[in-house]
Amino acid sequence: MCLPAKTRLATVSPTRSLQMDSIMIVKGGASSSSCSSVSKPVRASSRTKPQHHHHHHAPLIVQHNYHDHAEEVPPTNIDPQELQMRCSASAPFPIKLQEMLDRVELDGYGHVVSWQPHGRCFVIRQPATFKELLPRYFKLSKIASFQRQLNLYGFQRITQGADKGGYYNEYFLKDKAFLAYKIQRIKVKGTGVRAKSNPGQEPDFWSMPWVNGGAAASDS
């Protein structure tokens, strides 16, 4: 049985006791090893739980930065084969969209989808009927697929006014198909968050000169 240090030193002379205390201080580790074990300090775990920081991102807002290209004229050195792509099945989506808007008038479906009078955007007036017409002009059968193509080519949607529901791109103007070749397909990264509309920044096409040479509504 191991007795406490003070008990063991009680029968020793004071001088001897001081010497023993010194020895025990110097050899305290060895002396205490014969006694009951001393609890070891708990080492802090090197594995700390990751702290989750919640970042609050600013909401996505649709940006409208419209530039007027209505006064541009077709280039004189354009490749004739490029123009023939309008009638090709491999033509880019904006070119085929231009062709569709030209044809629907002749095919008697102008009440379903058409250019607005100013020639700067088009409106789908009867979505259900337009869905049935899609296979006539595109290799598509769903409105959602058509809208995805619009997004991939940078078309924006108008949410208010006389053009509400219309789609536009600054390079997509009536009777100016040569501008549509400037529309580039963009990469859309899915964020799962739908951008909020920005009505205050949407262009007012009715206050601009009409693309086909007519005057703006405010001038008539």
PDB file of C-alpha atoms in Angstrom:
ATOM      1  CA  MET A   1       0.000   0.000   0.000  1.00  0.00           C
ATOM      2  CA  CYS A   2       1.444   3.373  -0.979  1.00  0.00           C
ATOM      3  CA  LEU A   3       1.194   6.065   1.687  1.00  0.00           C
ATOM      4  CA  PRO A   4       1.004   9.792   0.982  1.00  0.00           C
ATOM      5  CA  ALA A   5       4.346  11.586   0.936  1.00  0.00           C
ATOM      6  CA  LYS A   6       3.621  13.603   4.099  1.00  0.00           C
ATOM      7  CA  THR A   7       2.896  10.398   6.114  1.00  0.00           C
ATOM      8  CA  ARG A   8       6.125   8.764   5.052  1.00  0.00           C
ATOM      9  CA  LEU A   9       8.179  11.828   5.999  1.00  0.00           C
ATOM     10  CA  ALA A  10       6.676  12.217   9.490  1.00  0.00           C
ATOM     11  CA  THR A  11       9.372  10.037  11.231  1.00  0.00           C
ATOM     12  CA  VAL A  12      12.299  11.742   9.553  1.00  0.00           C
ATOM     13  CA  SER A  13      14.265  14.609  11.071  1.00  0.00           C
ATOM     14  CA  PRO A  14      13.543  18.138   9.793  1.00  0.00           C
ATOM     15  CA  THR A  15      16.889  18.338   8.011  1.00  0.00           C
ATOM     16  CA  ARG A  16      16.427  14.941   6.508  1.00  0.00           C
ATOM     17  CA  SER A  17      12.881  15.917   5.637  1.00  0.00           C
ATOM     18  CA  LEU A  18      14.073  18.942   3.674  1.00  0.00           C
ATOM     19  CA  GLN A  19      16.569  16.776   1.815  1.00  0.00           C
ATOM     20  CA  MET A  20      13.897  14.229   1.045  1.00  0.00           C
ATOM     21  CA  ASP A  21      11.559  16.961  -0.157  1.00  0.00           C
ATOM     22  CA  SER A  22      14.277  18.178  -2.512  1.00  0.00           C
ATOM     23  CA  ILE A  23      14.853  14.696  -3.804  1.00  0.00           C
ATOM     24  CA  MET A  24      11.145  14.177  -4.310  1.00  0.00           C
ATOM     25  CA  ILE A  25      10.839  17.443  -6.181  1.00  0.00           C
ATOM     26  CA  VAL A  26      13.717  16.534  -8.494  1.00  0.00           C
ATOM     27  CA  LYS A  27      12.590  12.928  -8.844  1.00  0.00           C
ATOM     28  CA  GLY A  28       8.936  13.585  -8.486  1.00  0.00           C
ATOM     29  CA  GLY A  29       8.122  11.744 -11.615  1.00  0.00           C
ATOM     30  CA  ALA A  30       9.857   8.561 -10.500  1.00  0.00           C
ATOM     31  CA  SER A  31       8.518   8.777  -6.964  1.00  0.00           C
ATOM     32  CA  SER A  32       4.935   9.239  -7.974  1.00  0.00           C
ATOM     33  CA  SER A  33       5.127   6.394 -10.426  1.00  0.00           C
ATOM     34  CA  SER A  34       5.035   3.895  -7.584  1.00  0.00           C
ATOM     35  CA  CYS A  35       1.801   5.369  -6.270  1.00  0.00           C
ATOM     36  CA  SER A  36      -1.631   5.297  -7.715  1.00  0.00           C
ATOM     37  CA  SER A  37      -1.635   6.485 -11.258  1.00  0.00           C
ATOM     38  CA  VAL A  38      -2.258  10.153 -11.930  1.00  0.00           C
ATOM     39  CA  SER A  39      -4.841  10.941 -14.585  1.00  0.00           C
ATOM     40  CA  LYS A  40      -3.193  12.163 -17.775  1.00  0.00           C
ATOM     41  CA  PRO A  41      -4.393  15.359 -19.372  1.00  0.00           C
ATOM     42  CA  VAL A  42      -6.783  14.753 -22.261  1.00  0.00           C
ATOM     43  CA  ARG A  43      -5.223  15.771 -25.534  1.00  0.00           C
ATOM     44  CA  ALA A  44      -7.433  17.918 -27.699  1.00  0.00           C
ATOM     45  CA  SER A  45      -8.563  16.136 -30.800  1.00  0.00           C
ATOM     46  CA  SER A  46      -6.843  17.296 -33.953  1.00  0.00           C
ATOM     47  CA  ARG A  47     -10.037  16.641 -35.860  1.00  0.00           C
ATOM     48  CA  THR A  48     -12.240  19.659 -35.522  1.00  0.00           C
ATOM     49  CA  LYS A  49     -15.721  19.775 -36.884  1.00  0.00           C
ATOM     50  CA  PRO A  50     -15.955  21.903 -40.001  1.00  0.00           C
ATOM     51  CA  GLN A  51     -17.753  25.170 -39.468  1.00  0.00           C
ATOM     52  CA  HIS A  52     -20.456  25.877 -41.968  1.00  0.00           C
ATOM     53  CA  HIS A  53     -20.604  29.495 -43.012  1.00  0.00           C
ATOM     54  CA  HIS A  54     -23.854  30.519 -44.614  1.00  0.00           C
ATOM     55  CA  HIS A  55     -23.140  33.006 -47.371  1.00  0.00           C
ATOM     56  CA  HIS A  56     -26.063  35.134 -48.364  1.00  0.00           C
ATOM     57  CA  HIS A  57     -25.645  35.936 -52.047  1.00  0.00           C
ATOM     58  CA  ALA A  58     -27.405  38.851 -53.639  1.00  0.00           C
ATOM     59  CA  PRO A  59     -30.479  37.745 -55.617  1.00  0.00           C
ATOM     60  CA  LEU A  60     -30.027  37.274 -59.348  1.00  0.00           C
ATOM     61  CA  ILE A  61     -31.725  40.019 -61.351  1.00  0.00           C
ATOM     62  CA  VAL A  62     -32.261  40.092 -65.109  1.00  0.00           C
ATOM     63  CA  GLN A  63     -30.132  42.767 -66.762  1.00  0.00           C
ATOM     64  CA  HIS A  64     -31.425  44.636 -69.824  1.00  0.00           C
ATOM     65  CA  ASN A  65     -28.715  46.490 -71.735  1.00  0.00           C
ATOM     66  CA  TYR A  66     -30.337  47.206 -75.081  1.00  0.00           C
ATOM     67  CA  HIS A  67     -28.416  48.726 -77.997  1.00  0.00           C
ATOM     68  CA  ASP A  68     -30.198  49.827 -81.155  1.00  0.00           C
ATOM     69  CA  HIS A  69     -28.968  48.150 -84.359  1.00  0.00           C
ATOM     70  CA  ALA A  70     -31.923  49.086 -86.546  1.00  0.00           C
ATOM     71  CA  GLU A  71     -29.833  51.412 -88.712  1.00  0.00           C
ATOM     72  CA  GLU A  72     -27.214  48.809 -89.595  1.00  0.00           C
ATOM     73  CA  VAL A  73     -27.056  47.590 -93.199  1.00  0.00           C
ATOM     74  CA  PRO A  74     -25.958  44.182 -94.475  1.00  0.00           C
ATOM     75  CA  PRO A  75     -22.245  43.838 -95.250  1.00  0.00           C
ATOM     76  CA  THR A  76     -21.344  43.839 -98.934  1.00  0.00           C
ATOM     77  CA  ASN A  77     -18.812  41.032 -98.599  1.00  0.00           C
ATOM     78  CA  ILE A  78     -21.096  38.500 -96.909  1.00  0.00           C
ATOM     79  CA  ASP A  79     -20.614  34.894 -98.007  1.00  0.00           C
ATOM     80  CA  PRO A  80     -23.528  33.719-100.237  1.00  0.00           C
ATOM     81  CA  GLN A  81     -23.324  30.257 -98.684  1.00  0.00           C
ATOM     82  CA  GLU A  82     -23.923  31.821 -95.291  1.00  0.00           C
ATOM     83  CA  LEU A  83     -27.143  33.359 -96.520  1.00  0.00           C
ATOM     84  CA  GLN A  84     -28.276  29.995 -97.867  1.00  0.00           C
ATOM     85  CA  MET A  85     -28.074  28.593 -94.340  1.00  0.00           C
ATOM     86  CA  ARG A  86     -31.460  30.184 -93.675  1.00  0.00           C
ATOM     87  CA  CYS A  87     -33.071  27.383 -95.637  1.00  0.00           C
ATOM     88  CA  SER A  88     -30.820  24.704 -94.192  1.00  0.00           C
ATOM     89  CA  ALA A  89     -31.820  22.337 -91.413  1.00  0.00           C
ATOM     90  CA  SER A  90     -28.425  22.973 -89.819  1.00  0.00           C
ATOM     91  CA  ALA A  91     -28.970  26.738 -89.561  1.00  0.00           C
ATOM     92  CA  PRO A  92     -28.465  28.281 -86.108  1.00  0.00           C
ATOM     93  CA  PHE A  93     -31.595  28.674 -84.021  1.00  0.00           C
ATOM     94  CA  PRO A  94     -31.881  32.496 -84.432  1.00  0.00           C
ATOM     95  CA  ILE A  95     -31.802  32.140 -88.245  1.00  0.00           C
ATOM     96  CA  LYS A  96     -34.493  29.457 -88.184  1.00  0.00           C
ATOM     97  CA  LEU A  97     -36.520  31.638 -85.832  1.00  0.00           C
ATOM     98  CA  GLN A  98     -36.330  34.506 -88.323  1.00  0.00           C
ATOM     99  CA  GLU A  99     -37.506  32.174 -91.064  1.00  0.00           C
ATOM    100  CA  MET A 100     -40.388  30.918 -88.934  1.00  0.00           C
ATOM    101  CA  LEU A 101     -41.639  34.434 -88.201  1.00  0.00           C
ATOM    102  CA  ASP A 102     -41.587  35.184 -91.918  1.00  0.00           C
ATOM    103  CA  ARG A 103     -43.427  31.999 -92.821  1.00  0.00           C
ATOM    104  CA  VAL A 104     -46.155  32.011 -90.169  1.00  0.00           C
ATOM    105  CA  GLU A 105     -47.658  35.121 -91.726  1.00  0.00           C
ATOM    106  CA  LEU A 106     -47.832  33.410 -95.118  1.00  0.00           C
ATOM    107  CA  ASP A 107     -49.085  30.168 -93.560  1.00  0.00           C
ATOM    108  CA  GLY A 108     -51.940  31.991 -91.839  1.00  0.00           C
ATOM    109  CA  TYR A 109     -50.677  31.632 -88.277  1.00  0.00           C
ATOM    110  CA  GLY A 110     -49.859  35.255 -87.587  1.00  0.00           C
ATOM    111  CA  HIS A 111     -52.492  35.271 -84.837  1.00  0.00           C
ATOM    112  CA  VAL A 112     -50.567  32.526 -83.024  1.00  0.00           C
ATOM    113  CA  VAL A 113     -47.062  34.025 -83.059  1.00  0.00           C
ATOM    114  CA  SER A 114     -45.736  37.128 -84.785  1.00  0.00           C
ATOM    115  CA  TRP A 115     -43.495  40.162 -84.706  1.00  0.00           C
ATOM    116  CA  GLN A 116     -44.735  43.211 -82.873  1.00  0.00           C
ATOM    117  CA  PRO A 117     -45.422  46.167 -85.236  1.00  0.00           C
ATOM    118  CA  HIS A 118     -42.176  47.897 -84.242  1.00  0.00           C
ATOM    119  CA  GLY A 119     -40.194  44.821 -85.349  1.00  0.00           C
ATOM    120  CA  ARG A 120     -38.018  44.572 -82.220  1.00  0.00           C
ATOM    121  CA  CYS A 121     -39.586  41.589 -80.475  1.00  0.00           C
ATOM    122  CA  PHE A 122     -42.054  38.774 -81.142  1.00  0.00           C
ATOM    123  CA  VAL A 123     -44.949  37.484 -79.059  1.00  0.00           C
ATOM    124  CA  ILE A 124     -46.429  34.001 -78.712  1.00  0.00           C
ATOM    125  CA  ARG A 125     -50.135  34.816 -78.484  1.00  0.00           C
ATOM    126  CA  GLN A 126     -51.560  31.283 -78.334  1.00  0.00           C
ATOM    127  CA  PRO A 127     -49.070  28.956 -76.577  1.00  0.00           C
ATOM    128  CA  ALA A 128     -51.201  25.814 -76.922  1.00  0.00           C
ATOM    129  CA  THR A 129     -51.558  26.228 -80.694  1.00  0.00           C
ATOM    130  CA  PHE A 130     -47.917  27.266 -81.021  1.00  0.00           C
ATOM    131  CA  LYS A 131     -46.881  23.973 -79.427  1.00  0.00           C
ATOM    132  CA  GLU A 132     -48.651  22.141 -82.257  1.00  0.00           C
ATOM    133  CA  LEU A 133     -46.859  24.281 -84.843  1.00  0.00           C
ATOM    134  CA  LEU A 134     -43.358  23.782 -83.436  1.00  0.00           C
ATOM    135  CA  PRO A 135     -42.563  20.580 -85.398  1.00  0.00           C
ATOM    136  CA  ARG A 136     -43.385  22.420 -88.641  1.00  0.00           C
ATOM    137  CA  TYR A 137     -40.500  24.843 -88.201  1.00  0.00           C
ATOM    138  CA  PHE A 138     -38.141  23.239 -85.662  1.00  0.00           C
ATOM    139  CA  LYS A 139     -37.032  19.846 -84.496  1.00  0.00           C
ATOM    140  CA  LEU A 140     -38.839  20.554 -81.266  1.00  0.00           C
ATOM    141  CA  SER A 141     -42.128  19.464 -79.786  1.00  0.00           C
ATOM    142  CA  LYS A 142     -42.225  21.182 -76.378  1.00  0.00           C
ATOM    143  CA  ILE A 143     -42.574  24.844 -75.432  1.00  0.00           C
ATOM    144  CA  ALA A 144     -39.996  24.302 -72.685  1.00  0.00           C
ATOM    145  CA  SER A 145     -37.418  23.180 -75.278  1.00  0.00           C
ATOM    146  CA  PHE A 146     -38.167  26.250 -77.400  1.00  0.00           C
ATOM    147  CA  GLN A 147     -37.743  28.542 -74.389  1.00  0.00           C
ATOM    148  CA  ARG A 148     -34.461  26.838 -73.535  1.00  0.00           C
ATOM    149  CA  GLN A 149     -33.160  27.656 -77.010  1.00  0.00           C
ATOM    150  CA  LEU A 150     -34.172  31.272 -76.482  1.00  0.00           C
ATOM    151  CA  ASN A 151     -32.220  31.337 -73.221  1.00  0.00           C
ATOM    152  CA  LEU A 152     -29.173  29.708 -74.806  1.00  0.00           C
ATOM    153  CA  TYR A 153     -29.060  32.479 -77.418  1.00  0.00           C
ATOM    154  CA  GLY A 154     -29.544  35.341 -74.980  1.00  0.00           C
ATOM    155  CA  PHE A 155     -33.170  36.308 -75.648  1.00  0.00           C
ATOM    156  CA  GLN A 156     -34.842  38.327 -72.900  1.00  0.00           C
ATOM    157  CA  ARG A 157     -38.513  38.409 -71.943  1.00  0.00           C
ATOM    158  CA  ILE A 158     -40.640  41.528 -71.540  1.00  0.00           C
ATOM    159  CA  THR A 159     -42.852  41.396 -68.443  1.00  0.00           C
ATOM    160  CA  GLN A 160     -44.999  44.522 -68.759  1.00  0.00           C
ATOM    161  CA  GLY A 161     -46.659  46.918 -71.179  1.00  0.00           C
ATOM    162  CA  ALA A 162     -47.871  46.301 -74.733  1.00  0.00           C
ATOM    163  CA  ASP A 163     -45.012  43.856 -75.356  1.00  0.00           C
ATOM    164  CA  LYS A 164     -45.708  41.748 -72.252  1.00  0.00           C
ATOM    165  CA  GLY A 165     -44.702  38.133 -72.878  1.00  0.00           C
ATOM    166  CA  GLY A 166     -42.568  39.088 -75.880  1.00  0.00           C
ATOM    167  CA  TYR A 167     -38.981  37.966 -76.479  1.00  0.00           C
ATOM    168  CA  TYR A 168     -36.191  40.100 -77.854  1.00  0.00           C
ATOM    169  CA  ASN A 169     -32.482  40.161 -78.620  1.00  0.00           C
ATOM    170  CA  GLU A 170     -30.802  43.357 -79.773  1.00  0.00           C
ATOM    171  CA  TYR A 171     -29.523  41.516 -82.874  1.00  0.00           C
ATOM    172  CA  PHE A 172     -32.910  39.998 -83.660  1.00  0.00           C
ATOM    173  CA  LEU A 173     -34.903  42.515 -85.736  1.00  0.00           C
ATOM    174  CA  LYS A 174     -37.577  42.135 -88.362  1.00  0.00           C
ATOM    175  CA  ASP A 175     -36.296  41.976 -91.974  1.00  0.00           C
ATOM    176  CA  LYS A 176     -32.689  42.099 -90.749  1.00  0.00           C
ATOM    177  CA  ALA A 177     -31.705  38.444 -90.680  1.00  0.00           C
ATOM    178  CA  PHE A 178     -28.047  39.327 -91.323  1.00  0.00           C
ATOM    179  CA  LEU A 179     -27.853  40.665 -87.755  1.00  0.00           C
ATOM    180  CA  ALA A 180     -28.949  37.318 -86.335  1.00  0.00           C
ATOM    181  CA  TYR A 181     -25.603  35.818 -87.328  1.00  0.00           C
ATOM    182  CA  LYS A 182     -24.033  37.912 -84.571  1.00  0.00           C
ATOM    183  CA  ILE A 183     -26.058  36.116 -81.906  1.00  0.00           C
ATOM    184  CA  GLN A 184     -23.755  33.702 -80.126  1.00  0.00           C
ATOM    185  CA  ARG A 185     -24.810  30.652 -78.192  1.00  0.00           C
ATOM    186  CA  ILE A 186     -23.960  31.128 -74.546  1.00  0.00           C
ATOM    187  CA  LYS A 187     -23.220  28.676 -71.772  1.00  0.00           C
ATOM    188  CA  VAL A 188     -25.941  28.622 -69.186  1.00  0.00           C
ATOM    189  CA  LYS A 189     -24.838  27.358 -65.771  1.00  0.00           C
ATOM    190  CA  GLY A 190     -27.669  25.902 -63.819  1.00  0.00           C
ATOM    191  CA  THR A 191     -27.816  27.534 -60.389  1.00  0.00           C
ATOM    192  CA  GLY A 192     -31.277  26.341 -59.486  1.00  0.00           C
ATOM    193  CA  VAL A 193     -32.224  29.963 -58.870  1.00  0.00           C
ATOM    194  CA  ARG A 194     -34.413  31.828 -61.294  1.00  0.00           C
ATOM    195  CA  ALA A 195     -33.386  35.415 -61.904  1.00  0.00           C
ATOM    196  CA  LYS A 196     -35.898  38.034 -60.828  1.00  0.00           C
ATOM    197  CA  SER A 197     -37.456  40.223 -63.467  1.00  0.00           C
ATOM    198  CA  ASN A 198     -36.325  43.819 -63.791  1.00  0.00           C
ATOM    199  CA  PRO A 199     -39.246  45.772 -65.304  1.00  0.00           C
ATOM    200  CA  GLY A 200     -37.684  49.142 -64.630  1.00  0.00           C
ATOM    201  CA  GLN A 201     -34.796  48.351 -66.977  1.00  0.00           C
ATOM    202  CA  GLU A 202     -36.801  46.762 -69.794  1.00  0.00           C
ATOM    203  CA  PRO A 203     -36.544  48.647 -73.105  1.00  0.00           C
ATOM    204  CA  ASP A 204     -39.564  50.600 -74.337  1.00  0.00           C
ATOM    205  CA  PHE A 205     -39.683  49.586 -77.999  1.00  0.00           C
ATOM    206  CA  TRP A 206     -42.780  51.693 -78.717  1.00  0.00           C
ATOM    207  CA  SER A 207     -40.806  54.862 -78.083  1.00  0.00           C
ATOM    208  CA  MET A 208     -38.124  53.870 -80.613  1.00  0.00           C
ATOM    209  CA  PRO A 209     -38.245  54.169 -84.417  1.00  0.00           C
ATOM    210  CA  TRP A 210     -39.865  51.119 -85.989  1.00  0.00           C
ATOM    211  CA  VAL A 211     -37.441  48.754 -87.666  1.00  0.00           C
ATOM    212  CA  ASN A 212     -39.377  48.649 -90.952  1.00  0.00           C
ATOM    213  CA  GLY A 213     -39.042  52.399 -91.371  1.00  0.00           C
ATOM    214  CA  GLY A 214     -42.242  53.475 -89.627  1.00  0.00           C
ATOM    215  CA  ALA A 215     -42.336  56.226 -87.035  1.00  0.00           C
ATOM    216  CA  ALA A 216     -42.454  55.608 -83.322  1.00  0.00           C
ATOM    217  CA  ALA A 217     -45.886  55.629 -81.732  1.00  0.00           C
ATOM    218  CA  SER A 218     -45.091  58.878 -79.960  1.00  0.00           C
ATOM    219  CA  ASP A 219     -44.353  60.561 -83.306  1.00  0.00           C
ATOM    220  CA  SER A 220     -47.554  59.496 -85.063  1.00  0.00           C
TER     221      SER A 220
END
